[in-house]
Tab-separated table of C-alpha atoms and ligand atoms in Angstrom:
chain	number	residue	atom	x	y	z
A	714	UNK	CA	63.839	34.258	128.140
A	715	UNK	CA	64.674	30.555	126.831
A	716	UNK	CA	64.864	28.029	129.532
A	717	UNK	CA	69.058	27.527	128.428
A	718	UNK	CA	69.655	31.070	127.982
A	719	UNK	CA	72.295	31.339	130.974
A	720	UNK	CA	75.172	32.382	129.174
A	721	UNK	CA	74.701	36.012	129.749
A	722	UNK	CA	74.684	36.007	133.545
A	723	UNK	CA	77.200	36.998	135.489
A	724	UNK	CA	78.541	34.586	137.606
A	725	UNK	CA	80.495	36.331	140.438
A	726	UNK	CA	81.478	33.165	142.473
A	727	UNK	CA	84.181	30.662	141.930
A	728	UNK	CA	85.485	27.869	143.912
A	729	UNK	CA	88.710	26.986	144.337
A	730	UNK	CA	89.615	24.366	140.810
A	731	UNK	CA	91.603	21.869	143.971
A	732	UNK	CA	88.169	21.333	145.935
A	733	UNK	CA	85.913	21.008	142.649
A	734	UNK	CA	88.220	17.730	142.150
A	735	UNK	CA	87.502	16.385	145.800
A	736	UNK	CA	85.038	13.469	147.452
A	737	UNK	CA	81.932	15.864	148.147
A	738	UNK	CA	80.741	15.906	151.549
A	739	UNK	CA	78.637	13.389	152.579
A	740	UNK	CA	74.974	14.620	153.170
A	741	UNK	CA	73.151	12.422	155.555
A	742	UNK	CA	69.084	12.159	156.192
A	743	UNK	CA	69.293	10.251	159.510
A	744	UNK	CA	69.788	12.998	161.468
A	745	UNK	CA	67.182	16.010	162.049
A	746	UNK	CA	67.745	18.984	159.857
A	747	UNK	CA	66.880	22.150	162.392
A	748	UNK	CA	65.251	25.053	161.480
A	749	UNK	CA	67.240	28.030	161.602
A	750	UNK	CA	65.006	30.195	159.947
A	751	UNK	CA	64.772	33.719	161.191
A	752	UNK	CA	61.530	35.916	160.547
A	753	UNK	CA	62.565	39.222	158.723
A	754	UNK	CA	62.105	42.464	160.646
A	755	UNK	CA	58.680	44.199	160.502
A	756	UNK	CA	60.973	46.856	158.644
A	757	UNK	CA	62.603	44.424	156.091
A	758	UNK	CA	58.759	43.448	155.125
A	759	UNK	CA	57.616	46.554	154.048
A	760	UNK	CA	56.147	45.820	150.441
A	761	UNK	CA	58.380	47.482	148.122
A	762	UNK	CA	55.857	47.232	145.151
A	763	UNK	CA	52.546	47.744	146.585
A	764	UNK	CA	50.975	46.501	149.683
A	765	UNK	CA	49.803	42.457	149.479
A	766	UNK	CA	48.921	39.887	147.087
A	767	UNK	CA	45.857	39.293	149.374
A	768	UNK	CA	42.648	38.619	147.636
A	769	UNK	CA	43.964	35.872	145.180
A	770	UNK	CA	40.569	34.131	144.746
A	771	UNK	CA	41.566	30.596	145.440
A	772	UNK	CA	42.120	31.640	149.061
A	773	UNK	CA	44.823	31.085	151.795
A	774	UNK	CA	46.662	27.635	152.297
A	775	UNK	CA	46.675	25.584	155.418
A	776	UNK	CA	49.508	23.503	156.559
A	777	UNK	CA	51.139	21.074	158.569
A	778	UNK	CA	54.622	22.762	159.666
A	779	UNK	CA	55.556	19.765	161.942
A	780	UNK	CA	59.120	18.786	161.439
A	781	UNK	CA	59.523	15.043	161.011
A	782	UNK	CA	62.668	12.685	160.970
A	783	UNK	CA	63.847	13.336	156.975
A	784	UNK	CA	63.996	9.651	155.589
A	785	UNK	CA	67.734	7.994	155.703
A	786	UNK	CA	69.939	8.345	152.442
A	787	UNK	CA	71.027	4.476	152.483
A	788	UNK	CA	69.870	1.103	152.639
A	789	UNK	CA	66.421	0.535	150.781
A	790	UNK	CA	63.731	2.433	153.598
A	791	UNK	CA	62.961	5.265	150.748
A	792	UNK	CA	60.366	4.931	148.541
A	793	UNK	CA	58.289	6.837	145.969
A	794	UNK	CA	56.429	8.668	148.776
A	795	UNK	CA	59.306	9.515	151.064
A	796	UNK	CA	60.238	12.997	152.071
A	797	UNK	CA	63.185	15.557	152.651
A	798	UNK	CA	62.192	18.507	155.649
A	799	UNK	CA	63.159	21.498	154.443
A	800	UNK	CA	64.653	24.069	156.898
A	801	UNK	CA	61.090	25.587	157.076
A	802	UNK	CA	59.936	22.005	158.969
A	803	UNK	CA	57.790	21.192	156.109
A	804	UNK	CA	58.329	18.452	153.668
A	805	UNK	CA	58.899	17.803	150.516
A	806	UNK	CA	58.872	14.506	148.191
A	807	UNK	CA	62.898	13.388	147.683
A	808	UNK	CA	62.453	12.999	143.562
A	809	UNK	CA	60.229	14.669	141.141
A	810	UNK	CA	58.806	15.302	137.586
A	811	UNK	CA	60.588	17.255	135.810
A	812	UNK	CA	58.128	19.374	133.211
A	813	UNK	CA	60.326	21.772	130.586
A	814	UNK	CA	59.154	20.515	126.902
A	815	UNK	CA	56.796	18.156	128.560
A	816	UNK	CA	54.773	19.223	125.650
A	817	UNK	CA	53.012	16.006	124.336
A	818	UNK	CA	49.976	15.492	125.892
A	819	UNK	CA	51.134	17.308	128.999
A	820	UNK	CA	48.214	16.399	131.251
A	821	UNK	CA	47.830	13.112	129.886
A	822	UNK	CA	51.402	12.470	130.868
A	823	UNK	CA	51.249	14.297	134.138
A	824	UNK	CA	48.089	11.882	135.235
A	825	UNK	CA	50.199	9.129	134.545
A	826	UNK	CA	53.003	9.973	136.337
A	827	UNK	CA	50.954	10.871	139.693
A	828	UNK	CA	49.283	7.230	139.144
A	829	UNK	CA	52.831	5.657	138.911
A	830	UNK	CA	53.539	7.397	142.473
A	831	UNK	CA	55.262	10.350	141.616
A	832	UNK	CA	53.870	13.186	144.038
A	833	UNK	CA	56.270	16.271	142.985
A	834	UNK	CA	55.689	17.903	139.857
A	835	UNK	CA	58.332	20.725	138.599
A	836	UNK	CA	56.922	23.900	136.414
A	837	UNK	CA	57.730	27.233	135.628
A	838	UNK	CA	55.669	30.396	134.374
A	839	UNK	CA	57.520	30.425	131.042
A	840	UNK	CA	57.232	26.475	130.250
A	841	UNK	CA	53.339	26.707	129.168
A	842	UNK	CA	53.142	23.415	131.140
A	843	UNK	CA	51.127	24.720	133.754
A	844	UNK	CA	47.598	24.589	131.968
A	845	UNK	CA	48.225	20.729	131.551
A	846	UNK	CA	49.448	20.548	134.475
A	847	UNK	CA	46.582	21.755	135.976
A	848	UNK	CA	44.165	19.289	133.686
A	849	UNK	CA	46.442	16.456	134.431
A	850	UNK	CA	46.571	17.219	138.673
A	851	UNK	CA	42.445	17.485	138.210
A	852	UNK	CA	42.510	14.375	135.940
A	853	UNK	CA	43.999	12.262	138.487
A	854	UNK	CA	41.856	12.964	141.411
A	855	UNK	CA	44.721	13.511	143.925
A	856	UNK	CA	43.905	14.954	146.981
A	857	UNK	CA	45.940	18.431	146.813
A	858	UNK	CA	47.594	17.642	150.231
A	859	UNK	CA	49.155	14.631	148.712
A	860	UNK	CA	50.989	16.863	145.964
A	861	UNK	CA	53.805	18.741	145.978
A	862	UNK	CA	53.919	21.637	142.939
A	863	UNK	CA	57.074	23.706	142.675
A	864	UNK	CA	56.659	26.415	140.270
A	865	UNK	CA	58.866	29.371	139.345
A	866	UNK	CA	59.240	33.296	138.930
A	867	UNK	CA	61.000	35.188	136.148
A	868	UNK	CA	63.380	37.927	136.966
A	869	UNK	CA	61.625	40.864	135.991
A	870	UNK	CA	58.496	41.961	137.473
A	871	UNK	CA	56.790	41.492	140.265
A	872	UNK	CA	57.180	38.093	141.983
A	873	UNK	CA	53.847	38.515	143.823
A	874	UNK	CA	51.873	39.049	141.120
A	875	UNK	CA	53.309	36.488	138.898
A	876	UNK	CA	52.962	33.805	141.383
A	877	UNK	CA	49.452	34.679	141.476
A	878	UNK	CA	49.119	34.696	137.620
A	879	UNK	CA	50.964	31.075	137.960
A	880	UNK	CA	48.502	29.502	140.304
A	881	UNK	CA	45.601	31.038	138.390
A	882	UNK	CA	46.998	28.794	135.258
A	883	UNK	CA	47.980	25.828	137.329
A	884	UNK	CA	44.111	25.703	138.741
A	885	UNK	CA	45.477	25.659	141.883
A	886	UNK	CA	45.236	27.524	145.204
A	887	UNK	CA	48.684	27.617	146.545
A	888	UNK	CA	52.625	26.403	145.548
A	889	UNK	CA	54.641	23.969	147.890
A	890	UNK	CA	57.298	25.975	146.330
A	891	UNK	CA	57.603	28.678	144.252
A	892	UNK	CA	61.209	29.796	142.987
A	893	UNK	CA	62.700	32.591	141.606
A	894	UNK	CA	63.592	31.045	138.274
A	895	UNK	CA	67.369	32.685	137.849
A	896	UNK	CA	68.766	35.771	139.106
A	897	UNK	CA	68.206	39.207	137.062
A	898	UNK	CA	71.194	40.142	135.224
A	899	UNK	CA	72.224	43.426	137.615
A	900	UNK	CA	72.092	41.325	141.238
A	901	UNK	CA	70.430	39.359	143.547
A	902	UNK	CA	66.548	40.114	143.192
A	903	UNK	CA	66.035	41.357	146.726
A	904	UNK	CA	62.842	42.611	145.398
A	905	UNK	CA	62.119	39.737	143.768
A	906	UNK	CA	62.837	37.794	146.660
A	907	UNK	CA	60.516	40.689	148.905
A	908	UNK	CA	57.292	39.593	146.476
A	909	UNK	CA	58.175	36.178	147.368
A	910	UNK	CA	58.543	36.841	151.082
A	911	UNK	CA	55.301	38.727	150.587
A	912	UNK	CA	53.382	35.637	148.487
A	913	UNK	CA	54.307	33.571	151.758
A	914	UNK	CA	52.850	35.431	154.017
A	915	UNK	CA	49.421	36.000	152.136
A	916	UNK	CA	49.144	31.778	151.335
A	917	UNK	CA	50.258	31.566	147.804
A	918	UNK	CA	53.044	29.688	148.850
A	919	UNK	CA	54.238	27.145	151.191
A	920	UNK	CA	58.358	27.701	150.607
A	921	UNK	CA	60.291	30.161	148.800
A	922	UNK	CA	63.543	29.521	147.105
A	923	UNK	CA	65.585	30.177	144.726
A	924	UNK	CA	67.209	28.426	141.224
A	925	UNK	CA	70.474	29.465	139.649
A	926	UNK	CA	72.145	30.937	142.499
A	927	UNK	CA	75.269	31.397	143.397
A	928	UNK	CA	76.353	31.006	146.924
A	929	UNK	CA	77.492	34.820	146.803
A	930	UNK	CA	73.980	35.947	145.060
A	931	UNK	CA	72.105	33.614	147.975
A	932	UNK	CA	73.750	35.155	150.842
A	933	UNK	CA	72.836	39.047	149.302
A	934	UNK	CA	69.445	37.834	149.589
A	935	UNK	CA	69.678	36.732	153.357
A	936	UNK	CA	71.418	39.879	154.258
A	937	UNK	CA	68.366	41.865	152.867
A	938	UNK	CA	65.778	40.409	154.268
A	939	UNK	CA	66.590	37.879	156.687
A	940	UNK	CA	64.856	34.881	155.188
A	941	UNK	CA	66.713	32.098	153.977
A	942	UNK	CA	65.761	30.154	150.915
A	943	UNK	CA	64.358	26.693	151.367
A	944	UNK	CA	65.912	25.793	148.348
A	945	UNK	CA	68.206	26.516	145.375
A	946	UNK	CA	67.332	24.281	142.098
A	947	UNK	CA	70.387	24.265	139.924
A	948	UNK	CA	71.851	21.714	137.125
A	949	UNK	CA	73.300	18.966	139.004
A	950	UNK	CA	74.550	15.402	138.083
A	951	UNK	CA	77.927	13.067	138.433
A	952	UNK	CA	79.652	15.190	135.366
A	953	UNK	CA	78.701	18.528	136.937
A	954	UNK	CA	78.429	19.548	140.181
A	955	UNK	CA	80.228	21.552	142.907
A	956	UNK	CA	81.238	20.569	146.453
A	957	UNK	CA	81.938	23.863	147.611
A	958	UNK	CA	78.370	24.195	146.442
A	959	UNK	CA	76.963	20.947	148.527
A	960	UNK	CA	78.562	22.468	151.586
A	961	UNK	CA	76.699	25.851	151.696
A	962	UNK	CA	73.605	24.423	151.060
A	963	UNK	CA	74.023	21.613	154.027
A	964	UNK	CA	75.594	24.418	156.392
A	965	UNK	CA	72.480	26.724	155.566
A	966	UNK	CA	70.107	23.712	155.142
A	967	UNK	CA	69.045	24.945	151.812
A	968	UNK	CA	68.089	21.586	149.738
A	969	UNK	CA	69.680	21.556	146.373
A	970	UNK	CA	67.000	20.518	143.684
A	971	UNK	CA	69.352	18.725	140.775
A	972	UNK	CA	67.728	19.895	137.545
A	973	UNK	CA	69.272	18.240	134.410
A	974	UNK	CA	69.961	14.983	136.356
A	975	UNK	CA	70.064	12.519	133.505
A	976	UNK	CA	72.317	15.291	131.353
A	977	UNK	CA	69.497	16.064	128.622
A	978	UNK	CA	70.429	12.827	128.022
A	979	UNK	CA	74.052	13.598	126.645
A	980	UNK	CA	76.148	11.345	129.191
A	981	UNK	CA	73.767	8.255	129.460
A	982	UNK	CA	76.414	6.590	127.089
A	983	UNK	CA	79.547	7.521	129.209
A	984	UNK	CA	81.506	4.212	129.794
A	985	UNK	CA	82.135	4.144	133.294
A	986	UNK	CA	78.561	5.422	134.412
A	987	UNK	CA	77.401	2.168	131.900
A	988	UNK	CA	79.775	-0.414	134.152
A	989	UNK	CA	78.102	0.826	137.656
A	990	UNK	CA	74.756	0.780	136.565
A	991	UNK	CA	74.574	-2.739	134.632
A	992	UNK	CA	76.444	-3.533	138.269
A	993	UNK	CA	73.006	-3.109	139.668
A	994	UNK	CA	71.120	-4.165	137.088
A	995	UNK	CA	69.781	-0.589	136.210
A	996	UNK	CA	70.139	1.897	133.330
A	997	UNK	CA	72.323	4.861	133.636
A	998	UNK	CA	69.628	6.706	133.830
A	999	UNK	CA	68.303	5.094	137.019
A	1000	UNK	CA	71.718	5.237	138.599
A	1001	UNK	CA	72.117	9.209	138.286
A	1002	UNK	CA	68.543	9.423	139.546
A	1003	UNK	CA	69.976	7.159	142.561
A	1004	UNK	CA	73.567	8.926	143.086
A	1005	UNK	CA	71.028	12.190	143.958
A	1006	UNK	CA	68.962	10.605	145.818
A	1007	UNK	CA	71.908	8.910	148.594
A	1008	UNK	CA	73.353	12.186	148.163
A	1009	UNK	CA	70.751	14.054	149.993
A	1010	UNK	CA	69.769	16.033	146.478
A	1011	UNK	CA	66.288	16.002	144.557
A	1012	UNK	CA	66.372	14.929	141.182
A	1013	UNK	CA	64.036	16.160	138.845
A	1014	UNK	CA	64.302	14.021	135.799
A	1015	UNK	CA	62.057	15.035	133.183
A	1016	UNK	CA	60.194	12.266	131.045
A	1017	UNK	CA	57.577	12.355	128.370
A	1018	UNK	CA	57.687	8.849	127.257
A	1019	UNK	CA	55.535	6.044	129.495
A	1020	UNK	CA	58.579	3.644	129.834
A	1021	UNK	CA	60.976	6.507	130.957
A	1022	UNK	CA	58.301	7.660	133.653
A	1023	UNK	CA	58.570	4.110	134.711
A	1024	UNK	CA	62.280	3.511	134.780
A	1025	UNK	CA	62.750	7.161	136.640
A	1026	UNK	CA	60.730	6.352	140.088
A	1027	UNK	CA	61.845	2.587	139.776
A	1028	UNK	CA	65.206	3.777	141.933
A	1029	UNK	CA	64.051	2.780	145.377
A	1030	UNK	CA	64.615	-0.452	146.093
A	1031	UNK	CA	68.689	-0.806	145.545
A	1032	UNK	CA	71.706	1.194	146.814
A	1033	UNK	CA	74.972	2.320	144.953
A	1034	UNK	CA	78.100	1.070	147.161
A	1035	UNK	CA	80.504	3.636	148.455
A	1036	UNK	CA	83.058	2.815	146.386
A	1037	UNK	CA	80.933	3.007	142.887
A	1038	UNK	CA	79.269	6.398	144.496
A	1039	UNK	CA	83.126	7.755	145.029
A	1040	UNK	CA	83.633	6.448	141.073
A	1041	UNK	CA	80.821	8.493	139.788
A	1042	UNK	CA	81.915	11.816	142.015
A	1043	UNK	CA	85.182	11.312	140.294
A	1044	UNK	CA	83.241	11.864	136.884
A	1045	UNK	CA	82.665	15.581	137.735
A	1046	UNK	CA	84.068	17.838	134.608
A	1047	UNK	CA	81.690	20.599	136.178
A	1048	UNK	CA	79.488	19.556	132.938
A	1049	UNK	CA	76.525	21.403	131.704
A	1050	UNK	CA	73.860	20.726	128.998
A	1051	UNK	CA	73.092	24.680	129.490
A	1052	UNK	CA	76.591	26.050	128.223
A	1053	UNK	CA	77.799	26.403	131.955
A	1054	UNK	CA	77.003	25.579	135.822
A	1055	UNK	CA	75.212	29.014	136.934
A	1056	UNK	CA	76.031	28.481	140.466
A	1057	UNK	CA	79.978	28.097	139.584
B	2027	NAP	N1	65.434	25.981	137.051
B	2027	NAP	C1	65.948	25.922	135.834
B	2027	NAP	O1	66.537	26.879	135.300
B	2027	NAP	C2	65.826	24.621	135.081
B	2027	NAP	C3	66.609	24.406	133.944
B	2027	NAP	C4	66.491	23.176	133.291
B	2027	NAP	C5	65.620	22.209	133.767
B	2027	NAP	N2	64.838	22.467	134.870
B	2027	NAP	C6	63.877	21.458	135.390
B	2027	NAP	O2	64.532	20.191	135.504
B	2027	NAP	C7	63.827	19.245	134.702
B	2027	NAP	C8	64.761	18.163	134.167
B	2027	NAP	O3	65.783	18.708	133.370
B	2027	NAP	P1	65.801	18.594	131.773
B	2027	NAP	O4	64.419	18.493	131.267
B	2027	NAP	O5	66.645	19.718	131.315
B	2027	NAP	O6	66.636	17.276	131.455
B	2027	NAP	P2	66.782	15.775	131.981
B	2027	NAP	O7	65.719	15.448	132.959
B	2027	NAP	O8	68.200	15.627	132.390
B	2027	NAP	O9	66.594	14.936	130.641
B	2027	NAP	C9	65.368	14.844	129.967
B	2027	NAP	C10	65.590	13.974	128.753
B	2027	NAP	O10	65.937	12.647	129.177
B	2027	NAP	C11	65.071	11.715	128.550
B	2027	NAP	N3	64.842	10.630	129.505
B	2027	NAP	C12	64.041	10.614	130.585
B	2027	NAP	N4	64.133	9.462	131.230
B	2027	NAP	C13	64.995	8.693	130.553
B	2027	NAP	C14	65.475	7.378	130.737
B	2027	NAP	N5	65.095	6.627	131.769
B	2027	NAP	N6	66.375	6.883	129.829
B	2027	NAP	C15	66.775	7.643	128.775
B	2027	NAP	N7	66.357	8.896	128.562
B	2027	NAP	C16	65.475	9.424	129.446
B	2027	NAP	C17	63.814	12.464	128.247
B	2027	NAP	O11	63.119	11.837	127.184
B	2027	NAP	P3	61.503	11.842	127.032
B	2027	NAP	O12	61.024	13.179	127.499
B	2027	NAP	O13	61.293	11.608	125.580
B	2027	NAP	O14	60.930	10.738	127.877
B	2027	NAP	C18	64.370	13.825	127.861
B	2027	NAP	O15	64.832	13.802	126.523
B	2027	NAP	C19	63.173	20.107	133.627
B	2027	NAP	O16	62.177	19.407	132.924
B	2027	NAP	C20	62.692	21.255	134.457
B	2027	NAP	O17	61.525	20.890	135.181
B	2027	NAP	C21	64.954	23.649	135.543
């Protein structure tokens, strides 16, 4: 399925139109961010497709599962290398490359952007990034433990076997994070989500998640199996976003990944987002980036060009007030270069 073919699923939660319009709430990163992750029954993990995904050649990963103090969403102490724990206690960079038609010279442009600092690197199984992604993570000479590689399911099949199929392409032994790419058209994916579960458990994957979910669709999957995702990677920006969303995910401490930050481009000319960012001597494209990132949500901008990798991870080192980050919440028109939000 195209990557913007959306339009056909059904989208079975709404929130109210009054709370779209209001001040989101604010998500904070100097506090701790528990885990309050609960291990499915012996009974909910009983493979429904077949018994393990055990014997994927590359092996089992290791891990550090230590929680540590999440990095704080203000002032200028983040930087390119700073982290978000996920609910899981592992961690996971705050901003990341964003890979769909990353086609030109993929691993050429995927070494680059590692040099430059960036250390998260988004994918899917239906991008046909991950060969050069693979070339350009070798290319670099990164230690593995110092890169994070989220990589996504499609909704048919199973999700075991396809994340193995993924990592063979990607060259790599396991996934920080491997997604289920968008819900199939009849439900949830509980089975989908049971190959995931099931990919955990045998090493292919550090964190499981989930992208294009609804808040309804999200808790099915908890009530089937217990486990909730680490995180749901929807569009996200200023023009389109949803508070009722933001809540969930900070109640269940599922980190929203903001795909589409800089609007495929189509609101970098908007007026008012122009005013705040020349305020700070940045583009508009560094100041959606930024309004993410104080947010508490992980942008995922996607750049092919050398000067756009550049501007995208130079974001660390100045802060959007409170009143210009209330101005550019007021810009939400619950926008999306897709058609439609698929979480609203
Ligand atoms: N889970 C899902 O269903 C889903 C859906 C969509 C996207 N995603 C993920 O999210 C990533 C980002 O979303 P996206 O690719 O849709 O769009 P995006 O990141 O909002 O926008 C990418 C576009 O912005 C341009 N750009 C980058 N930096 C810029 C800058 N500083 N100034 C001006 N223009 C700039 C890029 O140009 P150049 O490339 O020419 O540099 C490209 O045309 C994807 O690549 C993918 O990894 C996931």
């Amino acid at each position: 399925m195209a990557e913007n073919d959306t339009s056909a699923r059904a989208v079975v939660w709404f929130e109210p139109a009054d709370a779209r319009l209001a001040s989101p709430t604010p998500v904070t990163f100097d506090r701790p961010i528990h885990s309050s992750f609960t291990e499915p029954t012996g009974a909910q993990m009983v493979p429904p497709n077949g018994p393990t995904c055990r014997g994927h050649e590359h092996g089992a990963a290791s891990w550090n599962e230590t929680p540590v103090l999440p990095p704080k969403s203000k002032g200028t102490d983040m930087d390119p290398k700073s982290e978000i724990t996920l609910h899981t206690g592992t961690k996971m960079p705050v901003l990341g490359l964003g890979t769909w038609q990353l086609t030109n010279d993929t691993a050429g442009t995927v070494a680059a952007a590692l040099e430059l600092g960036y250390r998260m690197i988004d994918t899917s199984g239906d991008y046909g990034t991950q060969p050069g992604i693979g070339d350009g993570i070798n290319r670099s000479g990164i230690e593995r433990a110092d890169l994070y590689l989220v990589t996504k399911v499609e909704e048919t099949g199973d999700a075991c076997q396809a994340t193995r199929k993924n990592l063979d392409e990607l060259q790599l032994d396991y996934a920080d994070l491997m997604l289920i790419h968008r819900p199939p058209r009849t439900g949830a994916g509980e089975n989908l989500w049971r190959g995931l579960i099931r990919a955990k458990e045998d090493g292919l994957a550090k964190d499981i998640g989930v992208s294009n979910y609804s808040v309804e669709l999200i808790e099915t999957l908890i009530d089937a199996t217990g486990e909730v995702p680490a995180v749901n990677q929807i569009e996200w920006s200023p023009f389109g976003y949803s508070d009722d969303m933001l809540r969930y995910a900070t109640e269940k401490q599922i980190v929203i990944q903001a795909y589409s930050p800089l609007t495929r481009t189509r609101r970098l000319r908007n007026e008012t987002l122009i005013g705040i960012a020349s305020k700070y001597g940045k583009s508009p494209a560094q100041a959606l980036i930024r309004w993410n990132l104080q947010r508490g949500t992980v942008p995922l901008p996607k750049a092919n060009r050398r000067q756009h990798l550049e501007e995208n991870i130079d974001v660390f080192y100045f802060e959007i007030g409170e009143e210009d980050l209330e101005i550019l919440n007021r810009l939400n028109e619950h926008y999306s270069s897709l058609g439609m939000l698929s979480y609203a």
